[in-house]
C-alpha atoms as one frame of an Amber mdcrd trajectory, in Angstrom:
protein
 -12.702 -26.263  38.324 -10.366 -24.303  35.465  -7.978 -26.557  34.060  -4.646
 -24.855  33.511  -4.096 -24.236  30.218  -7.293 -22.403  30.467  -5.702 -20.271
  33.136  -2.871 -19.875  31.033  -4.881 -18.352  28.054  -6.899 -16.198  29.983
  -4.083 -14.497  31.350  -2.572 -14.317  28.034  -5.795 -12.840  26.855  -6.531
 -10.478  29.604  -2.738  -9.714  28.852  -3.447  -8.416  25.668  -6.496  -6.929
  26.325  -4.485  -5.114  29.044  -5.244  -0.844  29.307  -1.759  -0.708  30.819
  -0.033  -2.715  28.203  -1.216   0.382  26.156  -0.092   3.001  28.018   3.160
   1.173  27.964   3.464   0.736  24.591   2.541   4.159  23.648   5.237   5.236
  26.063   7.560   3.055  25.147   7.127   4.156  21.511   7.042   8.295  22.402
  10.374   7.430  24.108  11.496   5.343  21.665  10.853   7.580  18.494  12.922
  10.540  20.564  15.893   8.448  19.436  15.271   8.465  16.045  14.122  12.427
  15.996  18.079  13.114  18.372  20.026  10.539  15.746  20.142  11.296  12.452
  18.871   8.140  10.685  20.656   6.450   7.420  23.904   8.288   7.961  26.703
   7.046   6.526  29.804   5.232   8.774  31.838   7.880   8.543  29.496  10.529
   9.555  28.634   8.498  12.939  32.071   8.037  13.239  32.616  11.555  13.447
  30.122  12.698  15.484  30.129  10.088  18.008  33.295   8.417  18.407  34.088
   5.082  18.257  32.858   3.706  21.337  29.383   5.218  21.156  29.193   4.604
  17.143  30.077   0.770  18.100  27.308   0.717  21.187  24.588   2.192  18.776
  25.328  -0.007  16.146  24.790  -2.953  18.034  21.511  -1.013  19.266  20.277
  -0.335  15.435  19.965   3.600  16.745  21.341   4.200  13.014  17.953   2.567
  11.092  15.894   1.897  14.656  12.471   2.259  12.213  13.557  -0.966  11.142
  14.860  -2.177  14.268  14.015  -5.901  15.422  13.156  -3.864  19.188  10.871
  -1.211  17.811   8.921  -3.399  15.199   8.098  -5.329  18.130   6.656  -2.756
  19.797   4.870  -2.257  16.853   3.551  -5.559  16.862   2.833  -5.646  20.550
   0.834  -2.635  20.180  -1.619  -3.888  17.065  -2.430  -7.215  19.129  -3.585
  -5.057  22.099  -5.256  -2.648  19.844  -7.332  -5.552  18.423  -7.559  -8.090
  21.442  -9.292  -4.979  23.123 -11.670  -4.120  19.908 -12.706  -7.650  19.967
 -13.017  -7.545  23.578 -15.095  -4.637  23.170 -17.371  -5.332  19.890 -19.733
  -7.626  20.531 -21.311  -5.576  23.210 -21.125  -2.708  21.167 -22.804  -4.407
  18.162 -25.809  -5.708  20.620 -26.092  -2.480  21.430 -26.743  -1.154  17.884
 -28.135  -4.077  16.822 -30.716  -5.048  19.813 -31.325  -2.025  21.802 -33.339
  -1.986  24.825 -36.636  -1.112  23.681 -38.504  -1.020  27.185 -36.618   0.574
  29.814 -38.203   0.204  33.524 -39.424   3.257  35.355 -36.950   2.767  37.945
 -34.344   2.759  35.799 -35.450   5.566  33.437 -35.638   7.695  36.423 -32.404
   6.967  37.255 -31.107   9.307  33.914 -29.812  12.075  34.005 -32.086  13.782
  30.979 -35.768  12.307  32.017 -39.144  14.047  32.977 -42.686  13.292  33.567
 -45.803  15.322  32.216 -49.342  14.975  32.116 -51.559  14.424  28.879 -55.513
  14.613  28.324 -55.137  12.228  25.758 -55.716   8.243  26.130 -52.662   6.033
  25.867 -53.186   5.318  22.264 -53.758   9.085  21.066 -50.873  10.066  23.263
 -48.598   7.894  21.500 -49.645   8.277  17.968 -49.150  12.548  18.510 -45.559
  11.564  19.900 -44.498   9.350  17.461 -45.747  11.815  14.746 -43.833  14.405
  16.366 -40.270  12.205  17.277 -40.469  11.206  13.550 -40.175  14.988  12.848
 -38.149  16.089  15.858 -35.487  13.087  16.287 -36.085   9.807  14.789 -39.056
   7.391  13.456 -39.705   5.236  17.459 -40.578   1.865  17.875 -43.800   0.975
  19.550 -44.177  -1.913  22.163 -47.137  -2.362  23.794 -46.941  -4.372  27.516
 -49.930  -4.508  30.020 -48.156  -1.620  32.094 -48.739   0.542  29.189 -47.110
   1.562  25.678 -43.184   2.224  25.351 -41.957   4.186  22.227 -38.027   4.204
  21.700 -36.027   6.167  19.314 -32.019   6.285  18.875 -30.278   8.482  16.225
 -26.379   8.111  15.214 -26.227   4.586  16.483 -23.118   3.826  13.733 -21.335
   6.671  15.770 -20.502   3.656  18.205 -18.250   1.802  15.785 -16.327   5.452
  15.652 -13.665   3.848  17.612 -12.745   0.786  15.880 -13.088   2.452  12.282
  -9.504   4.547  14.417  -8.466   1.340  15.605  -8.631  -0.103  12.432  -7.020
   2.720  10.591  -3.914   2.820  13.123  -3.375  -1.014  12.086  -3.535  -0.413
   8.115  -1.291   2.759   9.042   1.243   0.477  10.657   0.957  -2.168   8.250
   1.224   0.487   5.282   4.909   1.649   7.286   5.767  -1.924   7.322   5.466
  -2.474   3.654   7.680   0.671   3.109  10.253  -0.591   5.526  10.412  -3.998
   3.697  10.309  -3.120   0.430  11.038   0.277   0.143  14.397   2.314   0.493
  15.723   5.701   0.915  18.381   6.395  -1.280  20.923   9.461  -3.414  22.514
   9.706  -6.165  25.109  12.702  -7.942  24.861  12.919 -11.667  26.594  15.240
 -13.618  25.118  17.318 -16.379  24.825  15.579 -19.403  25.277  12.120 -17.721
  23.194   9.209 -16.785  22.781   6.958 -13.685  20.580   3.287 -13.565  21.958
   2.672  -9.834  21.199   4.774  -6.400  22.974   4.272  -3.575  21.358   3.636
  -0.008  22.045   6.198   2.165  23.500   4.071   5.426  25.878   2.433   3.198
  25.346  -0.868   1.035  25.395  -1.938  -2.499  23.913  -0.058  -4.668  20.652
  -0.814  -5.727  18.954  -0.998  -9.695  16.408   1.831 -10.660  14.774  -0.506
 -13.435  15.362   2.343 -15.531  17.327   4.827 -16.134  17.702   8.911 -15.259
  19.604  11.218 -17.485  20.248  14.930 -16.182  19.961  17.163 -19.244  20.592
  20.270 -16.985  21.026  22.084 -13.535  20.945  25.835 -12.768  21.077  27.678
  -9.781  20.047  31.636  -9.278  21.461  33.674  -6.521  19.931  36.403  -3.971
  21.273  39.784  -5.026  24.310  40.776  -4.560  25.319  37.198  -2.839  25.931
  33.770  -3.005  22.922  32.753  -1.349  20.981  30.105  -3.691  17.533  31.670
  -4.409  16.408  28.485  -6.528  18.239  25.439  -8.183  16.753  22.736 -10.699
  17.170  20.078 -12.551  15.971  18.857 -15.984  15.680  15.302 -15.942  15.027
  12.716 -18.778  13.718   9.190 -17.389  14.641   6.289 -20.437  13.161   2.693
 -20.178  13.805   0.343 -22.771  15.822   2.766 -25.205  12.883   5.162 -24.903
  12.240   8.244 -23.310   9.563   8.266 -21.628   9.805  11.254 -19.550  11.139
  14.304 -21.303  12.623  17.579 -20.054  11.150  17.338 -16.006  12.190  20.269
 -13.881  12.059  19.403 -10.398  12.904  21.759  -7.723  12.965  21.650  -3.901
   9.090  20.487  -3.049   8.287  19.580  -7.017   9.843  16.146  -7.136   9.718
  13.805 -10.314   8.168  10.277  -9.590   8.629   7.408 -11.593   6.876   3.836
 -11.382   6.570   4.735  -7.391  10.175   6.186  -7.031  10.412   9.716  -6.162
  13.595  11.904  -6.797  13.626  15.057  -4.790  16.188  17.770  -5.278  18.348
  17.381  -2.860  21.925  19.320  -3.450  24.308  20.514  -6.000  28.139  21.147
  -6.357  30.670  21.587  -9.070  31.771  18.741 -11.171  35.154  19.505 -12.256
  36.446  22.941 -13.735  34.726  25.187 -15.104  35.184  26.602 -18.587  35.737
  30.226 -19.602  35.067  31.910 -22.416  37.190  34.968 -23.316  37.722  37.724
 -25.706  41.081  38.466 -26.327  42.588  41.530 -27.661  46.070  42.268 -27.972
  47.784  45.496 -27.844  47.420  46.820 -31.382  45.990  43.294 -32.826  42.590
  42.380 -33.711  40.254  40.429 -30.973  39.921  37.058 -30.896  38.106  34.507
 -28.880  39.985  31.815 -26.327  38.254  29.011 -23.828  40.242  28.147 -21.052
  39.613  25.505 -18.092  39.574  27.160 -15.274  43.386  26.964 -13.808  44.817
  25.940 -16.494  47.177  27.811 -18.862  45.828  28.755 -22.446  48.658  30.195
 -24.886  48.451  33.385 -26.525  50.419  35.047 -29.223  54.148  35.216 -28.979
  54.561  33.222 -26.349  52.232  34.614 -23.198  49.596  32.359 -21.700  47.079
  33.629 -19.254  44.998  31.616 -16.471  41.748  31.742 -14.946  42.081  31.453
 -11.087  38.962  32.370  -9.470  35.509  33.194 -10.213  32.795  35.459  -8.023
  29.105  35.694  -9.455  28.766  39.221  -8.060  32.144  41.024  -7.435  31.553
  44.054  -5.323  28.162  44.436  -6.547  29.224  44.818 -10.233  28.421  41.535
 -11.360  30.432  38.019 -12.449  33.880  38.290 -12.251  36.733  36.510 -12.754
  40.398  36.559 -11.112  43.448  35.855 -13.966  46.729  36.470 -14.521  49.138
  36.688 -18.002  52.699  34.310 -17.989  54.782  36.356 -19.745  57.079  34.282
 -22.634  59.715  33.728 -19.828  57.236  32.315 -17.958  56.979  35.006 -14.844
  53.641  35.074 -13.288  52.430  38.108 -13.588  50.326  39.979 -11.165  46.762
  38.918 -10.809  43.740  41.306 -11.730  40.104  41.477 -12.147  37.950  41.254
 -15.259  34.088  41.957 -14.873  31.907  40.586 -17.479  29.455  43.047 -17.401
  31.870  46.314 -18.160  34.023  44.566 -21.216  35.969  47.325 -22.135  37.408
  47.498 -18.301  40.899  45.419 -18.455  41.719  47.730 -21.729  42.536  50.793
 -18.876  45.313  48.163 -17.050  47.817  48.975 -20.066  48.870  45.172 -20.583
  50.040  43.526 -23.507  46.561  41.961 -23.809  42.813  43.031 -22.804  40.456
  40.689 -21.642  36.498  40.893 -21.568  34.641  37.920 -19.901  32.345  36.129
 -22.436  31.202  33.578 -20.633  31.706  31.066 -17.587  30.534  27.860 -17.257
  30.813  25.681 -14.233  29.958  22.210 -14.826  27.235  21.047 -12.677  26.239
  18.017 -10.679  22.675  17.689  -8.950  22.242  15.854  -5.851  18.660  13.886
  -5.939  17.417  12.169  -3.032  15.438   8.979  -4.083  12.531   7.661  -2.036
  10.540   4.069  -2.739   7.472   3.805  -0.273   5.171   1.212  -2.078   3.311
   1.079   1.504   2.455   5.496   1.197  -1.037   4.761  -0.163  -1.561   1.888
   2.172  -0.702   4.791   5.058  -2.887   7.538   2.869  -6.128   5.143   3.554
  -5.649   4.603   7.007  -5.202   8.732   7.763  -8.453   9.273   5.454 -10.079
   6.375   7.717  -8.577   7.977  11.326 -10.538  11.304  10.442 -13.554   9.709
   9.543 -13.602   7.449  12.641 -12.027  10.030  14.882 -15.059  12.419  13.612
 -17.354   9.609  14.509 -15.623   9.197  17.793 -15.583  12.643  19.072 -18.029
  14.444  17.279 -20.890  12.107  16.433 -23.141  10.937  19.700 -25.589   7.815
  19.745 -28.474   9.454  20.961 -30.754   6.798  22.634 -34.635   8.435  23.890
 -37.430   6.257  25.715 -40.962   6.574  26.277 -43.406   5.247  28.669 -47.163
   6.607  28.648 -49.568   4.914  31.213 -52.921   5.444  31.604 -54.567   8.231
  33.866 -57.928   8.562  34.007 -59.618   9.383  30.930 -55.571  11.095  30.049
 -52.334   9.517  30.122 -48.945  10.210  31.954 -45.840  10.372  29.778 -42.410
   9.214  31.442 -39.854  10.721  29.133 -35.925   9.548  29.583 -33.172  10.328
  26.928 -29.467   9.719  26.964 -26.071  10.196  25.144 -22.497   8.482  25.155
 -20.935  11.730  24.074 -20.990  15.546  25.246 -23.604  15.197  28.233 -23.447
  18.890  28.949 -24.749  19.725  24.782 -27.438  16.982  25.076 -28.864  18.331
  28.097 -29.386  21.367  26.285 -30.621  19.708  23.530 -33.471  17.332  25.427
 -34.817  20.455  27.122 -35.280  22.172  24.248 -36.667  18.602  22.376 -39.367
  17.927  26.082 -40.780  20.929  25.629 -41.525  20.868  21.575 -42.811  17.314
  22.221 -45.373  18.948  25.043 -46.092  22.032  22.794 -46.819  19.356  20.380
 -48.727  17.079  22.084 -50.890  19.908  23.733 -51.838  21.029  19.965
């Protein structure tokens, strides 16, 4: 009689060991996952906010739909999922492993002729000579066969690709150090930004999501960003960064370019270019010649007034990379000493001796403009990536195994006829049925050309 805590961890076990507890939790984490692909994760408030409204923002907060990779809900599912995964491989292994280990050496008539790939042929050979010629020619054709010897006669067995078996659980077990390589980046790794200006230096990122900023260790220093353009547009064609990384008053990394896809890692953190904007005004250079006087060179900050001689100022208000297809141009205008705006007008940089045909008190050719820079990096910490590297390198191996590889498993009988022997041949596979059929009517016939020779 079963007591009932017995009965109470056998159905636990059986629980675990469950097919449909898989299906579920695959479903559950297909259907899951759609949330995270629909909701942008590691937004901040304010985004949400917008997007959602208050009500809904408050419900999926409560719901972790924001960070749900890291949600209490889905980690359990997780969870759930690798103790089903192994309570089935254990479930499973030890028959498996007889299998490979202690095969069947001897299989009855009956049941031999019960296969699907058997046959039966005549040989003028005794017993023993029959058997010598077709282990000679299995060791060529398949694989070396064991020879047992009962009073009903002598049994040869052969198997080939018997480690395909363990195919399965070589997947099984990469899916766990997979998930176990995720959870390790989820605990201790972060995705983060960060703006620095050109010229500055950050030791902090900032998690996106909101929170308090967290220590680099080290720190970055952005020596540089540039940008091209598309023809004739204002379509970014390429932008980069040149990046210093400094540890302990030393520079240890000098003079990185990253671009989109060429990141810059450091001690397992990765920045990635991310965006860019301006960082306050820019600054223009200009060559200034007034009417009659010699040329001389003035910077201005872009909307601000710079003063000229006898009392004029002029301003930079606008700036266009390609203006009408003629190149960078910039919008000004000249205060006259009573301090009337005057009328705005263009000055291209790449036709300098333009603004002298406007007539004004002063001519203007563009020297050079300069918009301050900041690059937007997006910073990535995943101590668990090689952790998840290993178990995809172990899923192809053991899904190759799996699929690909079949144990091939071939039995013998001979019994004496006469001064001859019969030969009762049977052969099977756990894979692709339909490709070893093929292949054992192509190996019975080889074994009968041989043992006819």
């Amino acid at each position: 009689m079963t007591t009932p805590k017995y009965n109470l961890l056998h159905s636990v076990w059986n629980f675990f060991c469950s097919l449909k507890l898989t299906i579920f939790t695959l479903i559950m984490l297909a259907l899951t996952s759609i949330i995270g692909t629909v909701i942008q994760q590691n937004r901040t408030p304010e985004e949400y906010l917008r997007q959602y409204g208050e009500g809904l923002y408050t419900l999926f907060e409560r719901l972790q739909f924001f960070d749900m990779y890291r949600a209490w809900w889905f980690l359990a599912l997780l969870v759930l999922f690798c103790l089903n995964l192994i309570a089935c491989s254990i479930k499973r292994l030890p028959g498996v492993w007889k299998t490979v280990r202690e095969p069947s050496l001897i299989m009855a008539l009956g049941t031999l002729r019960t296969l699907a790939n058997h046959t039966q042929f005549d040989s003028r050979h005794n017993a023993e000579e029959t058997a010598q010629a077709l282990s000679e020619s299995l060791s060529s054709r398949f694989a070396r066969p064991v020879l047992t010897r009962t009073e009903g006669g002598l049994h040869l067995f052969a198997q080939k690709a018997a480690w395909a078996r363990f195919g399965v659980y070589v997947t099984h077990l990469s899916i766990l150090i997979i998930f176990i390589g995720a959870i390790i980046g989820n605990i201790w790794g972060y995705k983060a930004f960060v703006n620095i200006v050109e010229g500055d230096q950050v030791n902090q990122v900032w998690p996106r999501g909101g929170g308090d900023p967290i220590d680099l260790g080290f720190t970055v220093r952005c020596d540089s960003f540039s940008v091209t353009y598309y023809d004739n547009s204002m379509r970014p064609k390429e932008y980069a960064s040149v990046l210093d990384v400094i540890e302990d008053d030393q520079e240890v990394i000098s003079d990185r370019k990253i671009i989109v896809n060429t990141p810059l890692n450091y001690k397992g953190i990765t920045f990635y270019q991310s965006s860019y904007g301006p960082a306050g005004p820019a600054t223009i250079r200009m060559r200034v010649t007034p009417k009659g006087g010699t040329p001389f060179v003035a910077t201005n900050r872009e909307g601000d007034h710079t003063p000229l001689p006898n009392g004029y100022s002029f301003a930079v208000t606008g700036y266009a990379q390609s203006y009408q297809g003629m190149g960078p141009a910039v919008q000004m205008h000249v205060n006259t000493p009573d301090g009337r705006h005057g009328n705005p007008f263009i000055v291209l940089q790449n036709y300098p001796d333009f603004d002298s045909r406007r007539g004004g008190e002063f001519a203007f050719a563009l020297l050079d403009y300069k918009q301050p820079q900041y690059t937007g990096l997006q910073v990535n910490k995943d101590p668990g990536v090689w952790v998840v590297w290993i178990g995809c390198l172990l899923m192809i191996f053991g899904t190759m195994a799996a699929f690909m590889i079949s144990h091939r498993r071939l039995w013998i009988t001979i019994e004496p006829k006469g001064e001859g022997s019969v030969v009762h041949l049977g052969a099977s596979a756990h894979r692709n049925q339909a490709a070893f059929a093929l292949y054992f009517d192509e190996l019975k016939k080889n074994l009968s050309k041989d043992l006819a020779g």
